[in-house]
GROMACS .gro file of N, CA and C in nm:
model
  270
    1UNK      N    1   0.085  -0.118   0.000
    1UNK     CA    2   0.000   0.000   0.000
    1UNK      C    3   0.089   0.124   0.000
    2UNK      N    4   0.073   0.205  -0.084
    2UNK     CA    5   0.149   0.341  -0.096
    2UNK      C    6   0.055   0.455  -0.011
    3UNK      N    7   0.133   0.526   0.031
    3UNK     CA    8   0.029   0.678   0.071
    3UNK      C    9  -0.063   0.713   0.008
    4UNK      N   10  -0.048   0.725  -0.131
    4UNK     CA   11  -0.183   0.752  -0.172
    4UNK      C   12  -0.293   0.667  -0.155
    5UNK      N   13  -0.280   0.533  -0.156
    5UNK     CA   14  -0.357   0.454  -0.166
    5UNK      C   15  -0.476   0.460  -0.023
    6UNK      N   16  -0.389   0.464   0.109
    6UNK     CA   17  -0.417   0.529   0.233
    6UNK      C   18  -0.527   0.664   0.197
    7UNK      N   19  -0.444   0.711   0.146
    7UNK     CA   20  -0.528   0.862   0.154
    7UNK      C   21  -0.651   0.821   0.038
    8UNK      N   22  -0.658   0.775  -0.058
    8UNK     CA   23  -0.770   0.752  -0.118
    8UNK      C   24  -0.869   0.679  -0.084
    9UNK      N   25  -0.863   0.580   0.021
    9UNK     CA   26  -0.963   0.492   0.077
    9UNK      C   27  -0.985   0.627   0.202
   10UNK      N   28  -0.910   0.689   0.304
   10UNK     CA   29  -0.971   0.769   0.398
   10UNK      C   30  -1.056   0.848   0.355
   11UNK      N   31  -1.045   0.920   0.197
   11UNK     CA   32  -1.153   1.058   0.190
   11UNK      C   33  -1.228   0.960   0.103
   12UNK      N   34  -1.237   0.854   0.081
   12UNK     CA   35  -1.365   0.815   0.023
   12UNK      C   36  -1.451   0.793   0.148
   13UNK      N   37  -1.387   0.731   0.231
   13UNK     CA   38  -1.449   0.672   0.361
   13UNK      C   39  -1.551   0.829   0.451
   14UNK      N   40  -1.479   0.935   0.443
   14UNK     CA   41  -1.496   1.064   0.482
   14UNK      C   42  -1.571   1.012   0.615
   15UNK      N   43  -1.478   0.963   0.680
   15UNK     CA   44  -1.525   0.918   0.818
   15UNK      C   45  -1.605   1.056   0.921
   16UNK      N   46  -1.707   1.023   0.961
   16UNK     CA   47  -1.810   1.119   1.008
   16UNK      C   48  -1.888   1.186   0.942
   17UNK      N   49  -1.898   1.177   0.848
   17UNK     CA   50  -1.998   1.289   0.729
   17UNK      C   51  -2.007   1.188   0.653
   18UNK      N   52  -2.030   1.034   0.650
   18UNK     CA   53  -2.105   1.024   0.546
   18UNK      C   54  -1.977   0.947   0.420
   19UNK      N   55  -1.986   0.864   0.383
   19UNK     CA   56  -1.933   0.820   0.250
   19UNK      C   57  -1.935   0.898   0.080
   20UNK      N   58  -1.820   0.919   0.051
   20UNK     CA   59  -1.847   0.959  -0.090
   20UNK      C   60  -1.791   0.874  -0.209
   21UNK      N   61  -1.880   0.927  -0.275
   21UNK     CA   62  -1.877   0.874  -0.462
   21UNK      C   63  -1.802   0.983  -0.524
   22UNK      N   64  -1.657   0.959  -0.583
   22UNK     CA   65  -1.612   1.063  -0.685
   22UNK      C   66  -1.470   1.038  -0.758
   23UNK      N   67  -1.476   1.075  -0.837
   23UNK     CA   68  -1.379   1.054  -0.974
   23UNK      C   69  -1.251   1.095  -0.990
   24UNK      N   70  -1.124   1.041  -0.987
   24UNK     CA   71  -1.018   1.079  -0.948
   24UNK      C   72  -0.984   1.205  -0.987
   25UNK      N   73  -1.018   1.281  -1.032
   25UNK     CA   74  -0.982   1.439  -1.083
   25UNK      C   75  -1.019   1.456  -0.901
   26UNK      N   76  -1.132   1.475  -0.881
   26UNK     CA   77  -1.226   1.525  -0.740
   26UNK      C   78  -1.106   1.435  -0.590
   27UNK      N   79  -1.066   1.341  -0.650
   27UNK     CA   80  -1.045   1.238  -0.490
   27UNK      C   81  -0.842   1.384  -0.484
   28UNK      N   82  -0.811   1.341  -0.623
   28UNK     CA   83  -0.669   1.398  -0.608
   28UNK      C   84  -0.669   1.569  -0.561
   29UNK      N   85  -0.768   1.636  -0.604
   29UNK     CA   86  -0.755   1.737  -0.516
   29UNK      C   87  -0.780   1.805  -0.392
   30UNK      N   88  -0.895   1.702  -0.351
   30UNK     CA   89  -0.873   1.697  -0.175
   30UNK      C   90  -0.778   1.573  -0.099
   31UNK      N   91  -0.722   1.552  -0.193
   31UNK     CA   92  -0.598   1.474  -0.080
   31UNK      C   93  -0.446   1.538  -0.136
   32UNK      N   94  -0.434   1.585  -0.226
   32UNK     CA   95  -0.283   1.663  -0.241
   32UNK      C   96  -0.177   1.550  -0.385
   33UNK      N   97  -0.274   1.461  -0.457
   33UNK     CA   98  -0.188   1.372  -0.435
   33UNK      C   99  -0.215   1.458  -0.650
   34UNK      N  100  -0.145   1.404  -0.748
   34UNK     CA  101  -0.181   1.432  -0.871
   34UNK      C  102  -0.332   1.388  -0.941
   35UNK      N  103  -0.416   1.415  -1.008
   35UNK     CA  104  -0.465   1.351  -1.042
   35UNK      C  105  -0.420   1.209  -1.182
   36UNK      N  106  -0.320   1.188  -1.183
   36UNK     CA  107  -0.233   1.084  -1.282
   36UNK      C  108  -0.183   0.980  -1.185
   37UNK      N  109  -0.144   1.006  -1.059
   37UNK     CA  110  -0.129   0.932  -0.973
   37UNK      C  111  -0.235   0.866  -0.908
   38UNK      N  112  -0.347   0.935  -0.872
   38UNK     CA  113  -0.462   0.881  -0.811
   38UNK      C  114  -0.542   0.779  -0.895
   39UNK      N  115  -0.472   0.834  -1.031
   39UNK     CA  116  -0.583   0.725  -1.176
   39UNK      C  117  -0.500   0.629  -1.136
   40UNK      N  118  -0.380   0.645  -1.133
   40UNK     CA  119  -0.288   0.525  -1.149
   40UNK      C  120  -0.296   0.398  -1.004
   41UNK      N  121  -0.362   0.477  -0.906
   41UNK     CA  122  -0.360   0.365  -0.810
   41UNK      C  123  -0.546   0.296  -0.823
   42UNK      N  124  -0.644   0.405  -0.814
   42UNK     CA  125  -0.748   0.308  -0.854
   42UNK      C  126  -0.770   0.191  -0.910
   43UNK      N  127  -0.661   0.162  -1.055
   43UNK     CA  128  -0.689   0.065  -1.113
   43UNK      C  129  -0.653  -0.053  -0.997
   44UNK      N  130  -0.532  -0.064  -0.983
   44UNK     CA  131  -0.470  -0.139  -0.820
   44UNK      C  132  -0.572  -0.187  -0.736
   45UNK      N  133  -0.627  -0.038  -0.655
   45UNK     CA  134  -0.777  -0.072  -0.560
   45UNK      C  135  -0.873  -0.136  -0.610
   46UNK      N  136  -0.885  -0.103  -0.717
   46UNK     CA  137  -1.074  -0.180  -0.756
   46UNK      C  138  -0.995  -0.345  -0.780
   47UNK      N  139  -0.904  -0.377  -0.865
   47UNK     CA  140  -0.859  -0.482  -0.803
   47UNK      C  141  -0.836  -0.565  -0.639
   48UNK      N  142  -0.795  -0.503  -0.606
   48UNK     CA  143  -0.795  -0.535  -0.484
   48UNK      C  144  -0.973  -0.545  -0.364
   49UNK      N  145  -1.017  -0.510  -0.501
   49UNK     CA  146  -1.184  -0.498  -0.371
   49UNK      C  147  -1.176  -0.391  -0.288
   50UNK      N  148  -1.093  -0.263  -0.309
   50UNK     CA  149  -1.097  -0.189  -0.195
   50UNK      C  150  -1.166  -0.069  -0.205
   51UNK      N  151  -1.176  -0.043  -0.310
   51UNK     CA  152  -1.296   0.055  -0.409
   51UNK      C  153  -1.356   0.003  -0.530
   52UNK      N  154  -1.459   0.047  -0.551
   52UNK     CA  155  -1.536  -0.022  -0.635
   52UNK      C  156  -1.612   0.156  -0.744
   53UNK      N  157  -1.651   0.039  -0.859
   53UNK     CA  158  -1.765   0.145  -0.918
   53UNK      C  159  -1.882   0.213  -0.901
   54UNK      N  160  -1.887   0.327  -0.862
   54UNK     CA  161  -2.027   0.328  -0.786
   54UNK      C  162  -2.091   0.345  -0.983
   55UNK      N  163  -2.048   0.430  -1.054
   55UNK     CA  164  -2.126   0.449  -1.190
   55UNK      C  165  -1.963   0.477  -1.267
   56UNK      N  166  -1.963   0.339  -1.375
   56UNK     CA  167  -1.857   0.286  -1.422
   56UNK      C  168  -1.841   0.409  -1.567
   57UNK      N  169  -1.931   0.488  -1.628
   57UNK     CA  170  -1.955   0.498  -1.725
   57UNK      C  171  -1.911   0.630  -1.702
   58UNK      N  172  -1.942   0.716  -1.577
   58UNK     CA  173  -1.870   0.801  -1.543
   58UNK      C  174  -1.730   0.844  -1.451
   59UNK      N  175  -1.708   0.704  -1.414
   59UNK     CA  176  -1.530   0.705  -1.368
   59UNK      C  177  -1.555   0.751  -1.243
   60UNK      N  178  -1.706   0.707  -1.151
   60UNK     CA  179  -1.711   0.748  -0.987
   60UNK      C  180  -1.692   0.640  -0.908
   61UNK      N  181  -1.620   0.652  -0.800
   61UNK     CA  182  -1.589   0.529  -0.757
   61UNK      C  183  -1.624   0.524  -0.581
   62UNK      N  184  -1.632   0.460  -0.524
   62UNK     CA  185  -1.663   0.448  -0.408
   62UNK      C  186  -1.561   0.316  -0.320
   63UNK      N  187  -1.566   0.352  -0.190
   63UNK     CA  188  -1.496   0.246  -0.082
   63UNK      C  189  -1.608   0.120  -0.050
   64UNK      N  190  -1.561  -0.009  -0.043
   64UNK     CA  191  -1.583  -0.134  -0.036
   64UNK      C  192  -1.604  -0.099   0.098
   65UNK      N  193  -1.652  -0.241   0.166
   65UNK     CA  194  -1.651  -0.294   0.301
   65UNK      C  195  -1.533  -0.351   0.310
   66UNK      N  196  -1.430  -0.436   0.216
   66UNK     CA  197  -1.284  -0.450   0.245
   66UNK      C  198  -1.205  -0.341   0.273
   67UNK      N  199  -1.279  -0.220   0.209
   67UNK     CA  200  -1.183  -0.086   0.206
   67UNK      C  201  -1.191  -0.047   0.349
   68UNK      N  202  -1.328  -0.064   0.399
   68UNK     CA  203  -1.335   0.014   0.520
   68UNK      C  204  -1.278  -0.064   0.677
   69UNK      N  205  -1.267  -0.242   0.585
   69UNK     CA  206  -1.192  -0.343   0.724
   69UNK      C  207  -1.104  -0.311   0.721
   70UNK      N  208  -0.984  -0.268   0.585
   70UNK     CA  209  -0.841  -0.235   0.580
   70UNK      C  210  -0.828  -0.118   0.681
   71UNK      N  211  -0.941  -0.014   0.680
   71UNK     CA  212  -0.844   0.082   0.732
   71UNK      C  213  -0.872   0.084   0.878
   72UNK      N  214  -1.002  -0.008   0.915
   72UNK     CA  215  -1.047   0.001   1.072
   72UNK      C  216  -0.941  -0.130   1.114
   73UNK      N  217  -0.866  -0.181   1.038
   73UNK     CA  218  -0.734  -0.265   1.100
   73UNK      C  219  -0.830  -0.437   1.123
   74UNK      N  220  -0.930  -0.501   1.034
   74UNK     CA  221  -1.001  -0.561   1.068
   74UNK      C  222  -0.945  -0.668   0.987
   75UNK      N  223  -0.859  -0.646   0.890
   75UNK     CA  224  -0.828  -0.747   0.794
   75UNK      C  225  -0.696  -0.835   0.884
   76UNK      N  226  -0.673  -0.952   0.860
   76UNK     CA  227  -0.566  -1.042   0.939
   76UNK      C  228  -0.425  -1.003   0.817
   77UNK      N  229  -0.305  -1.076   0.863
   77UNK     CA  230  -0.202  -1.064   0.777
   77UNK      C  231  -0.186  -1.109   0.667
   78UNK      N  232  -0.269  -1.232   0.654
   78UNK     CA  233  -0.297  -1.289   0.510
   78UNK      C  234  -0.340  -1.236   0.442
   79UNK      N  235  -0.425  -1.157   0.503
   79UNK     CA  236  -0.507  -1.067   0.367
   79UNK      C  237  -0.464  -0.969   0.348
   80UNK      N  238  -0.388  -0.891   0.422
   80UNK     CA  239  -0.294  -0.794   0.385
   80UNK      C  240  -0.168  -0.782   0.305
   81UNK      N  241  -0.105  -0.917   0.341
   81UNK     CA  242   0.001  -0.962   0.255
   81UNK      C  243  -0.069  -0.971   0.093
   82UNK      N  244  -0.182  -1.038   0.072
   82UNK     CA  245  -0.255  -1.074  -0.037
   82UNK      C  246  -0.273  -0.933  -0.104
   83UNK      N  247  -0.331  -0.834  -0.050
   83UNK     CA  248  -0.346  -0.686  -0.098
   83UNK      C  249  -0.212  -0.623  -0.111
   84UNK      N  250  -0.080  -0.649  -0.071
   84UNK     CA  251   0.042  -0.548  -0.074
   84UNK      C  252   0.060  -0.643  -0.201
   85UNK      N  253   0.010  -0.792  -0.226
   85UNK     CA  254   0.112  -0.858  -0.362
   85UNK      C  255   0.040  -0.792  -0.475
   86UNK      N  256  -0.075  -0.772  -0.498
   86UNK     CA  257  -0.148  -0.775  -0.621
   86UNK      C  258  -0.105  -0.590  -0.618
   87UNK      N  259  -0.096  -0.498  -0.513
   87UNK     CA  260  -0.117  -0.366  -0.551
   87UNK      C  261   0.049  -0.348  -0.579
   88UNK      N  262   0.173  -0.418  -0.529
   88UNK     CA  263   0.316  -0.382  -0.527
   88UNK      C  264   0.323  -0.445  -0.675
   89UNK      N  265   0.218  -0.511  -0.741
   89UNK     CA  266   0.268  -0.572  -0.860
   89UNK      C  267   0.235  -0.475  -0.991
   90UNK      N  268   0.103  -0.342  -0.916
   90UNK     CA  269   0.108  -0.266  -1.028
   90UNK      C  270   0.205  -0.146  -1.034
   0.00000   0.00000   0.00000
């Protein structure tokens, strides 16, 4: 898992207000990160089950229930190891 990847599951999660739906142009400028970088890790996440499509046709994406065990620390080491192989491989 890279920093961004962190930071893109937290402001989807927008812990206390509510969950959001939005399109990496929107996720990269409230987290600091590029929007070329943020495209570049989504593909990774939605692999990984950790964000998903909320509406595929417009490139909005939303946090999983894996997304939200990863970051509440709910996932075991297997499955973490399993998520660092498939995302360190993109």
């Amino acid at each position: 898992m890279t920093n961004a990847d962190d930071r893109i599951l937290e402001f989807l999660r927008n812990e206390g207000n509510g969950e959001l739906v939005a399109n990496p142009a929107v996720i990269a400028v409230n987290i600091g990160f590029s929007p070329h970088t943020v495209r570049e890790r989504v593909g990774p996440l939605r692999s990984c089950e950790l964000i998903e499509y909320h509406d595929g046709s417009r490139g909005l994406y939303r946090i999983t229930d894996t997304g939200r065990d990863y970051l509440d620390g709910r996932l075991d080491d297997d499955a973490i190891a399993d998520l660092e192989a498939i995302l360190d491989g993109h």
